[in-house]
GROMACS .gro file of C-alpha atoms in nm:
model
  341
    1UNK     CA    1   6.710  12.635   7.568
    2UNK     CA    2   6.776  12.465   7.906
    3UNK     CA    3   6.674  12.126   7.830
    4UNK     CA    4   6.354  11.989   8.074
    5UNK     CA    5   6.254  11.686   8.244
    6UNK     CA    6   5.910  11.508   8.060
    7UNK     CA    7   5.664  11.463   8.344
    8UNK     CA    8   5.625  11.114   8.559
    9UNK     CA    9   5.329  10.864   8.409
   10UNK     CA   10   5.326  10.709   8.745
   11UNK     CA   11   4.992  10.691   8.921
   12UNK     CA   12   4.900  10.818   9.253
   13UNK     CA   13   4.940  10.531   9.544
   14UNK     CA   14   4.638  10.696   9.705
   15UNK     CA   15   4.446  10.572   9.326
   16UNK     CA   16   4.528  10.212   9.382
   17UNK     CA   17   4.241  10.003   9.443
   18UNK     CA   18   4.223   9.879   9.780
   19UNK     CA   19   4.335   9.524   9.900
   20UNK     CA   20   4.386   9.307  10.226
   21UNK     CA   21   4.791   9.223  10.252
   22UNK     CA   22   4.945   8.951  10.428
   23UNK     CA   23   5.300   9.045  10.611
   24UNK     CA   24   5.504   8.753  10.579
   25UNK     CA   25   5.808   8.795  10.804
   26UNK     CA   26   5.757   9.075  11.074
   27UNK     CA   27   6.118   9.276  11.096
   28UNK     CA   28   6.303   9.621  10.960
   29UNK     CA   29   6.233   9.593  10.596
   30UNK     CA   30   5.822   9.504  10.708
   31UNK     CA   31   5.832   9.772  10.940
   32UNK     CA   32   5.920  10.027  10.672
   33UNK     CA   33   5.687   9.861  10.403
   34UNK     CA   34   5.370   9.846  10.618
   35UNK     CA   35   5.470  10.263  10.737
   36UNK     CA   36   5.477  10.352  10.384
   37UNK     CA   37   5.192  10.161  10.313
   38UNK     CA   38   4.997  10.310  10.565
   39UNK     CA   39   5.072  10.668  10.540
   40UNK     CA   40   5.077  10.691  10.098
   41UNK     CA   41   4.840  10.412   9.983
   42UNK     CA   42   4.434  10.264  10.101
   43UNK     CA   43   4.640   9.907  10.126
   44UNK     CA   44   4.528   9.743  10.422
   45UNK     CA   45   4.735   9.511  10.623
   46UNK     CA   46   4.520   9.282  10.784
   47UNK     CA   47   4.774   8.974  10.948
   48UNK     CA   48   5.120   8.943  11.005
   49UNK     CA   49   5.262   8.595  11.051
   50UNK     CA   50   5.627   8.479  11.183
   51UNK     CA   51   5.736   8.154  11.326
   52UNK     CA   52   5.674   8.343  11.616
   53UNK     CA   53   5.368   8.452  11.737
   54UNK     CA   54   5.525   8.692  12.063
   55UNK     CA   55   5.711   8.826  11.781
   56UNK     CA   56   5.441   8.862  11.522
   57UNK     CA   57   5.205   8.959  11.822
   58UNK     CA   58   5.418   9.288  11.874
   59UNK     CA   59   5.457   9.366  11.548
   60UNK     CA   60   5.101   9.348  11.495
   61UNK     CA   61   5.042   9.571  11.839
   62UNK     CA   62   5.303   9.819  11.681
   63UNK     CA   63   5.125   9.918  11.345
   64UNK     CA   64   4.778   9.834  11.416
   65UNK     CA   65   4.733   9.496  11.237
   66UNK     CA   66   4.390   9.295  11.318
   67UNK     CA   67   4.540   8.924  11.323
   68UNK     CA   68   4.881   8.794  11.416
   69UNK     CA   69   4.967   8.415  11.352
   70UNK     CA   70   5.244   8.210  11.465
   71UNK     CA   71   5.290   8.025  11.143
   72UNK     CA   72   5.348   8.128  10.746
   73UNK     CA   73   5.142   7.863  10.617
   74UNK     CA   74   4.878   7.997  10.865
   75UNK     CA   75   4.961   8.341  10.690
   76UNK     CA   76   4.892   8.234  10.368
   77UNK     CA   77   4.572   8.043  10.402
   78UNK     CA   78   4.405   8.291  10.551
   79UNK     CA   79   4.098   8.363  10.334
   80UNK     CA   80   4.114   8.744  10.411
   81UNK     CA   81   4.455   8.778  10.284
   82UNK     CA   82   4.449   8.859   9.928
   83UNK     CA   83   4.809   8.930   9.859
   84UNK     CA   84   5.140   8.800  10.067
   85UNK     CA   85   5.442   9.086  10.122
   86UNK     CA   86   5.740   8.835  10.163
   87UNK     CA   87   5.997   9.031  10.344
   88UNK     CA   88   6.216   8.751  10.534
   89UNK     CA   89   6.604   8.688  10.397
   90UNK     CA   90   6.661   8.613  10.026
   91UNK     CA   91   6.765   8.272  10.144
   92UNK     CA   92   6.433   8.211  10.246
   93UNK     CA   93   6.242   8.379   9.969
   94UNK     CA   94   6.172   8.066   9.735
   95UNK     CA   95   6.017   7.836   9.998
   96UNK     CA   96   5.849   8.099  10.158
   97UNK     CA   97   5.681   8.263   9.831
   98UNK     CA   98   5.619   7.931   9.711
   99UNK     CA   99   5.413   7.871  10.002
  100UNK     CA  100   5.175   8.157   9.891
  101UNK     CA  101   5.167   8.098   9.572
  102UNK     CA  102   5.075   7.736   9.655
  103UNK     CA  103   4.794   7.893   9.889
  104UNK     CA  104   4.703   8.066   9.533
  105UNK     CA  105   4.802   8.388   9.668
  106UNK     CA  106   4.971   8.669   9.504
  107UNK     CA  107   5.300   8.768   9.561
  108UNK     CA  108   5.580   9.061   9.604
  109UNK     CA  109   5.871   8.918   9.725
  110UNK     CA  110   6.181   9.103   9.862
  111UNK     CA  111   6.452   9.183   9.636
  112UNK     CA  112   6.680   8.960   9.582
  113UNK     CA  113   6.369   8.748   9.470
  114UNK     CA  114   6.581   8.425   9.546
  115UNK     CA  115   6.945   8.338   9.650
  116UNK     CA  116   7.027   8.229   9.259
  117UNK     CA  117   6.857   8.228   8.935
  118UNK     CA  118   6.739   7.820   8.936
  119UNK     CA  119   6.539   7.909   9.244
  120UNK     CA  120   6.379   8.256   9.039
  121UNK     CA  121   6.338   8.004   8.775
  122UNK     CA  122   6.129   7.774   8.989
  123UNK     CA  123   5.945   8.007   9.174
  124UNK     CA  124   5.817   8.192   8.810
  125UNK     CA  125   5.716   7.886   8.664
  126UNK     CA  126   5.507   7.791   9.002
  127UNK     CA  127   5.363   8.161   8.966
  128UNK     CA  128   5.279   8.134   8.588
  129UNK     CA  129   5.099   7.741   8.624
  130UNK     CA  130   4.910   7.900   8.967
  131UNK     CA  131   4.820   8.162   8.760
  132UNK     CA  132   4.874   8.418   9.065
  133UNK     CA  133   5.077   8.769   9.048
  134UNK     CA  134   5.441   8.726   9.121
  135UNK     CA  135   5.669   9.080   9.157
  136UNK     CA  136   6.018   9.145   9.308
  137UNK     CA  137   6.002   9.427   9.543
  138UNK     CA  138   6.271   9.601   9.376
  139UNK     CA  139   6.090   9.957   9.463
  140UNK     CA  140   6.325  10.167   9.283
  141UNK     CA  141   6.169  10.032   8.979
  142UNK     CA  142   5.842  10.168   9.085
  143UNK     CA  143   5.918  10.521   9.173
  144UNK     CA  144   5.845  10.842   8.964
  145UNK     CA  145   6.219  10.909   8.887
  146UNK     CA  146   6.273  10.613   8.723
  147UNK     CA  147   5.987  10.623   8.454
  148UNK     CA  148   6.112  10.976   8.433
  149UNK     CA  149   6.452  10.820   8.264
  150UNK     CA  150   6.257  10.608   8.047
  151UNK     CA  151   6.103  10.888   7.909
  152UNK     CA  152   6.457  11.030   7.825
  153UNK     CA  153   6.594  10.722   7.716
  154UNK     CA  154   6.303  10.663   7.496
  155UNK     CA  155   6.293  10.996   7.400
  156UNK     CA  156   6.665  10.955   7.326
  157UNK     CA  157   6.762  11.266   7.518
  158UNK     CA  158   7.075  11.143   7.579
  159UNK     CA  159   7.181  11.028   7.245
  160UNK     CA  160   7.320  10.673   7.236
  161UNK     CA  161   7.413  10.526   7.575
  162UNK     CA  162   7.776  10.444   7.626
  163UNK     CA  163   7.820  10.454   8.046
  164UNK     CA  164   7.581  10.392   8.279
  165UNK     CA  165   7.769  10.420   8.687
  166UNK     CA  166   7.604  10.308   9.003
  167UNK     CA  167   7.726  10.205   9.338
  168UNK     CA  168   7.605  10.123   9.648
  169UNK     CA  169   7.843  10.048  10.017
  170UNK     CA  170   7.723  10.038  10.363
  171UNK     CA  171   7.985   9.996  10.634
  172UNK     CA  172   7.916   9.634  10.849
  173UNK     CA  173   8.135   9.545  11.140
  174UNK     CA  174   8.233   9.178  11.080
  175UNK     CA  175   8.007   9.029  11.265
  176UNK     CA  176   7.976   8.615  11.211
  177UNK     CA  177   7.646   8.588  11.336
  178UNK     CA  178   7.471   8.880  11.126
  179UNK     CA  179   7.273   8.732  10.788
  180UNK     CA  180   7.489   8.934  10.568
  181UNK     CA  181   7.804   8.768  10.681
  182UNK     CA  182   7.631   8.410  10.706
  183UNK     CA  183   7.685   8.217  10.370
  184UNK     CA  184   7.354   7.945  10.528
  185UNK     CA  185   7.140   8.334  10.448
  186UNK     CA  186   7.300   8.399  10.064
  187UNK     CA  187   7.467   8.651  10.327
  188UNK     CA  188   7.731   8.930  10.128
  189UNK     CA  189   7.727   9.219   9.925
  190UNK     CA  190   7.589   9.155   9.641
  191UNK     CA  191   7.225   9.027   9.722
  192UNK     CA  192   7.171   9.289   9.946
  193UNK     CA  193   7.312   9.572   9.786
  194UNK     CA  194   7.502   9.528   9.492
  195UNK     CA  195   7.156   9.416   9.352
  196UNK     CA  196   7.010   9.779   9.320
  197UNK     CA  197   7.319   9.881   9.086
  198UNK     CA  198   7.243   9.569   8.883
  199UNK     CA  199   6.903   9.582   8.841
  200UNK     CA  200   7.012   9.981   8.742
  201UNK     CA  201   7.227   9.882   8.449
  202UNK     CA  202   6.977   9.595   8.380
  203UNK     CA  203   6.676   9.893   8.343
  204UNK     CA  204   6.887  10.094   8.118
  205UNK     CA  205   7.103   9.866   7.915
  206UNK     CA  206   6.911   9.516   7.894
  207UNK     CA  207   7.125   9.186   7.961
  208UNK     CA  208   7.476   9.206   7.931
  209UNK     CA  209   7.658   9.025   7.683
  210UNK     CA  210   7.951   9.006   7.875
  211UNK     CA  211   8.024   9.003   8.280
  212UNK     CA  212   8.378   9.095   8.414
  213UNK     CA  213   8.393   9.107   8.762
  214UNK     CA  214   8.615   9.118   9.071
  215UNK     CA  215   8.619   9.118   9.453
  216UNK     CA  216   8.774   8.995   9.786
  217UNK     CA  217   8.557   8.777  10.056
  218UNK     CA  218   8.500   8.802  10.408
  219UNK     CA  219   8.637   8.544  10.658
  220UNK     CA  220   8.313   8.372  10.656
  221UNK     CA  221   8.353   8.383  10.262
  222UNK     CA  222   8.089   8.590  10.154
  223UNK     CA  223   8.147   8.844   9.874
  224UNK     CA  224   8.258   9.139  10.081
  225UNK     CA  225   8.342   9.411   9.776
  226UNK     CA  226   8.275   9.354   9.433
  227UNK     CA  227   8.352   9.553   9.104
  228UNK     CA  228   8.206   9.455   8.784
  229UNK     CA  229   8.149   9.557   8.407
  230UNK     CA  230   7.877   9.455   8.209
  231UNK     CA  231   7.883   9.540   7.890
  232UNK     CA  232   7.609   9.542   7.610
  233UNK     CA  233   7.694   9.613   7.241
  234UNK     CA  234   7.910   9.973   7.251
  235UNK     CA  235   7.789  10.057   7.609
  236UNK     CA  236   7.904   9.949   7.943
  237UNK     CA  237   7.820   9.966   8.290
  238UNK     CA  238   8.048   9.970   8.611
  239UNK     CA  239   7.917   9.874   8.929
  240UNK     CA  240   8.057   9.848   9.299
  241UNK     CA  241   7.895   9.669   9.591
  242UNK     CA  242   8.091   9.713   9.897
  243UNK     CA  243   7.991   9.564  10.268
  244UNK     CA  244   8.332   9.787  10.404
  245UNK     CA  245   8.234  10.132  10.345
  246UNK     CA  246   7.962  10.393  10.335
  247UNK     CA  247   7.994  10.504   9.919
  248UNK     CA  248   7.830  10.793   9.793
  249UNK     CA  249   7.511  10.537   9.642
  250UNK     CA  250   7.458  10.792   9.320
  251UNK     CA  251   7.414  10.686   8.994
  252UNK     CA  252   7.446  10.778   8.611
  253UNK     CA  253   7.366  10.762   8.259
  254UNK     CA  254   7.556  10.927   8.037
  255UNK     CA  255   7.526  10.952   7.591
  256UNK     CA  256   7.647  11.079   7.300
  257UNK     CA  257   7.422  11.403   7.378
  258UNK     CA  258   7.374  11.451   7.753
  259UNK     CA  259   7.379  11.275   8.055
  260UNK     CA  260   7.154  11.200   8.380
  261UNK     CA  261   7.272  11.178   8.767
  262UNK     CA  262   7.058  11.049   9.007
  263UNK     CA  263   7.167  11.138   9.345
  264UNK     CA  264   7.238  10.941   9.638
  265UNK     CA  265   7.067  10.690   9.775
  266UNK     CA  266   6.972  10.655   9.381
  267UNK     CA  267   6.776  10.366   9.453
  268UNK     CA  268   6.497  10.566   9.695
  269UNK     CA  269   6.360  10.928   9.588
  270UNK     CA  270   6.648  11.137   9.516
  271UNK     CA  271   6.727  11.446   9.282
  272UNK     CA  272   6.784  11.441   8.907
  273UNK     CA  273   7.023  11.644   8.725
  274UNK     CA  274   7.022  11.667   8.368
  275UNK     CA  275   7.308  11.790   8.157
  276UNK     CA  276   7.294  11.835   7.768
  277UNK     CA  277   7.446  12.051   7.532
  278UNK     CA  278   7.157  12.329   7.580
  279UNK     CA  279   7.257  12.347   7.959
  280UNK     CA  280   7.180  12.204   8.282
  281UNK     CA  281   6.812  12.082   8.477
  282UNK     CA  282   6.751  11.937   8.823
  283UNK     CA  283   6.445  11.785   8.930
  284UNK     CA  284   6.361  11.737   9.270
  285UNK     CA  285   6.304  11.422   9.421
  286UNK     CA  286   5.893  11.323   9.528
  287UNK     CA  287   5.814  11.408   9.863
  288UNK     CA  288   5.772  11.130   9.969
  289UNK     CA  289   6.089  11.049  10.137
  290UNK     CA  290   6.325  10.766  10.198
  291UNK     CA  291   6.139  10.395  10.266
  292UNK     CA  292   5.797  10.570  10.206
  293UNK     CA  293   5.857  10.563   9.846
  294UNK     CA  294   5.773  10.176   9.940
  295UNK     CA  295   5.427  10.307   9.867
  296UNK     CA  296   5.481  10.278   9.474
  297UNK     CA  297   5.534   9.917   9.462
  298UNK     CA  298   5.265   9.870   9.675
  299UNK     CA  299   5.045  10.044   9.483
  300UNK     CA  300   5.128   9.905   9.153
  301UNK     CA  301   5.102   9.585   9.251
  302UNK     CA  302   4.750   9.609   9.378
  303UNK     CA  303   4.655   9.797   9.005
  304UNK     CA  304   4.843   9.505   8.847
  305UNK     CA  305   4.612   9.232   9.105
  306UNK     CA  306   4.287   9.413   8.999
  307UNK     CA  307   4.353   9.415   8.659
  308UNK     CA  308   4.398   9.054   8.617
  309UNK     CA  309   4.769   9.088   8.542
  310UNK     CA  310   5.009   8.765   8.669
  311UNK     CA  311   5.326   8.939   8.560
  312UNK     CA  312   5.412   9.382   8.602
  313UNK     CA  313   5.532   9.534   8.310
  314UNK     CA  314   5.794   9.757   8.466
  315UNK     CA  315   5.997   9.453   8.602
  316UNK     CA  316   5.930   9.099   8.410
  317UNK     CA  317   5.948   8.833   8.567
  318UNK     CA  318   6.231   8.698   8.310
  319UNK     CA  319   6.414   9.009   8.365
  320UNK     CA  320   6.420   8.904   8.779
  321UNK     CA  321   6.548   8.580   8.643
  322UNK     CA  322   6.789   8.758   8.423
  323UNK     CA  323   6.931   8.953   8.651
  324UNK     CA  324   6.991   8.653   8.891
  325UNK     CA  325   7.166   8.463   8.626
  326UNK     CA  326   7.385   8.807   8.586
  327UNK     CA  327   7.479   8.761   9.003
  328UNK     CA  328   7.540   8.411   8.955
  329UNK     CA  329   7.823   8.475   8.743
  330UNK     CA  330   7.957   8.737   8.899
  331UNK     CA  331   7.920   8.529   9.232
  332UNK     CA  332   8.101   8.234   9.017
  333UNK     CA  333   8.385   8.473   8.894
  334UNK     CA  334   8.434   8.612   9.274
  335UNK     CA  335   8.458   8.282   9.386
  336UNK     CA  336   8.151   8.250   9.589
  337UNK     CA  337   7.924   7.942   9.668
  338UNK     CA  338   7.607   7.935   9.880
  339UNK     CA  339   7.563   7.566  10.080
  340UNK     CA  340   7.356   7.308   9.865
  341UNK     CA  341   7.498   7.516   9.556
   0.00000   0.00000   0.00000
């Protein structure tokens, strides 16, 4: 019997309840966000802010948003804004989500959530006393495909776990003045990339009870590749992180009785193929393509906000934190240091 795929328990974006959003940090990642949110959800953005208001102004002019604002803080106390999208560099994330959630806004803040796990810690417990919604945008977590391998590892489809692979490389020119070589951003690999394969393994295997993990820096002394093993009773997982080259960005889970790939990018809507002992399955990735699978976390979190929730059930906020703690070390073993570390 050709073995099949159990069916997705996410929810429909379009089903979401309706909410006013607050951009926080007009630029790519926003741009992509308020596209998907747009075109897949009944989200409304209603204000942008940046320290600049030209630049806010534009964005606003660009994708039809009502009010633009030349200030966060002016961002977050507007009364119409119900929750803040944080998408400015990790570096900035704790201050700039704290300012929300001092506002008593809700939250989904960029992945990395913060440059290292004391900030995370910080900004949870300021979350958790304000008694407002804090979630890391780490969308993949939010997408059809991956509840679809929770089913099968819950299921146990796949037998026991032993192996779980996942890269992900982009080729930068060195370029001293771009935020992923600046150490002053949390600039580097790992934060910006190596931080989907992480939280990957993190999904599948839990925290790892032991982190090996090399790498070489760039002249500015950033982490520029890193390999690493984490490994979690009999199971491991091997990760790469690269800022030199374009990798392939797939990623699997393989068991004592089958195994999953999840093609590349594996961290946006991709194909599934499913091998087991009674054959061979693919499943097609949603068609909602590329960044507009944004849509999901958008989505969810507005459920999660009109529900009464503080915290989302598909990524704790102590898992966030874990998973920093898990990129401090590596950081630590690579031999890199942010300033004020």
């Amino acid at each position: 019997m050709t073995p099949v795929f159990p069916p997705a328990r996410t929810p429909n974006p379009l089903d979401a309840p309706p909410l006013r959003w607050g951009v926080l940090a007009p630029g790519r990642i926003a741009a992509a966000f308020v596209t998907a949110v747009s075109r897949y959800t009944r989200q409304r953005v209603v204000a942008v802010g940046s320290r600049s208001l030209d630049r806010a102004s534009a964005f606003a002019a660009e994708h039809g948003i009502d009010r633009a604002v030349g200030s966060y803080q002016e961002l977050v106390d507007d009364p119409a804004v119900d929750v803040v999208y944080v998408a400015s560099p990790h570096s900035e994330h704790a201050a700039q989500a704290g300012l929300a959630v001092a506002a008593g806004k809700h939250v989904l803040v960029e992945k990395a959530f913060t440059r290292n796990a004391a900030q995370a810690r910080h900004l949870v417990a300021a979350a958790r006393a304000a008694g407002v919604l804090a979630v890391e945008a780490m969308w993949t977590r939010f997408l059809t495909q991956t509840d679809v391998l929770a089913r099968l590892l819950a299921d146990g489809v796949l037998g026991e776990v032993t192996t779980v692979l996942a890269d992900h490389g982009q080729h930068f020119a060195p370029d001293p003045q771009s935020r992923l070589f600046a150490p002053e951003l949390a600039g580097g690999a790992l934060l910006d990339l190596g931080i989907y394969p992480i939280s990957f393994a993190s999904f599948v295997l839990g925290a790892p009870d032991s982190v090996v993990a090399t790498g070489s820096r760039t002249a500015t002394g950033v982490d520029a590749q890193v390999s690493m093993t984490l490994s979690t009773g009999t199971a491991q997982a091997c990760l790469n992180t690269t800022l030199l080259a374009a990798t392939p960005t797939t990623a699997s889970v393989s068991g004592t009785a089958g195994s999953v790939e999840i093609t590349g990018p594996f961290y946006a809507p991709a194909s599934m193929i499913l091998t087991t002992a009674d054959g061979r399955a693919v499943r097609e990735p949603d068609p909602v393509a590329g960044h507009l699978g944004l849509c999901f976390e958008a989505a969810h979190v507005a459920q999660l906000i009109a529900d009464g929730a503080t915290e989302s059930p598909l990524l704790p906020l102590d898992e966030t934190v874990r998973i920093l703690e898990t990129v401090d070390e590596i950081r630590r073993q690579v031999g890199v240091r942010y300033p004020g570390e």
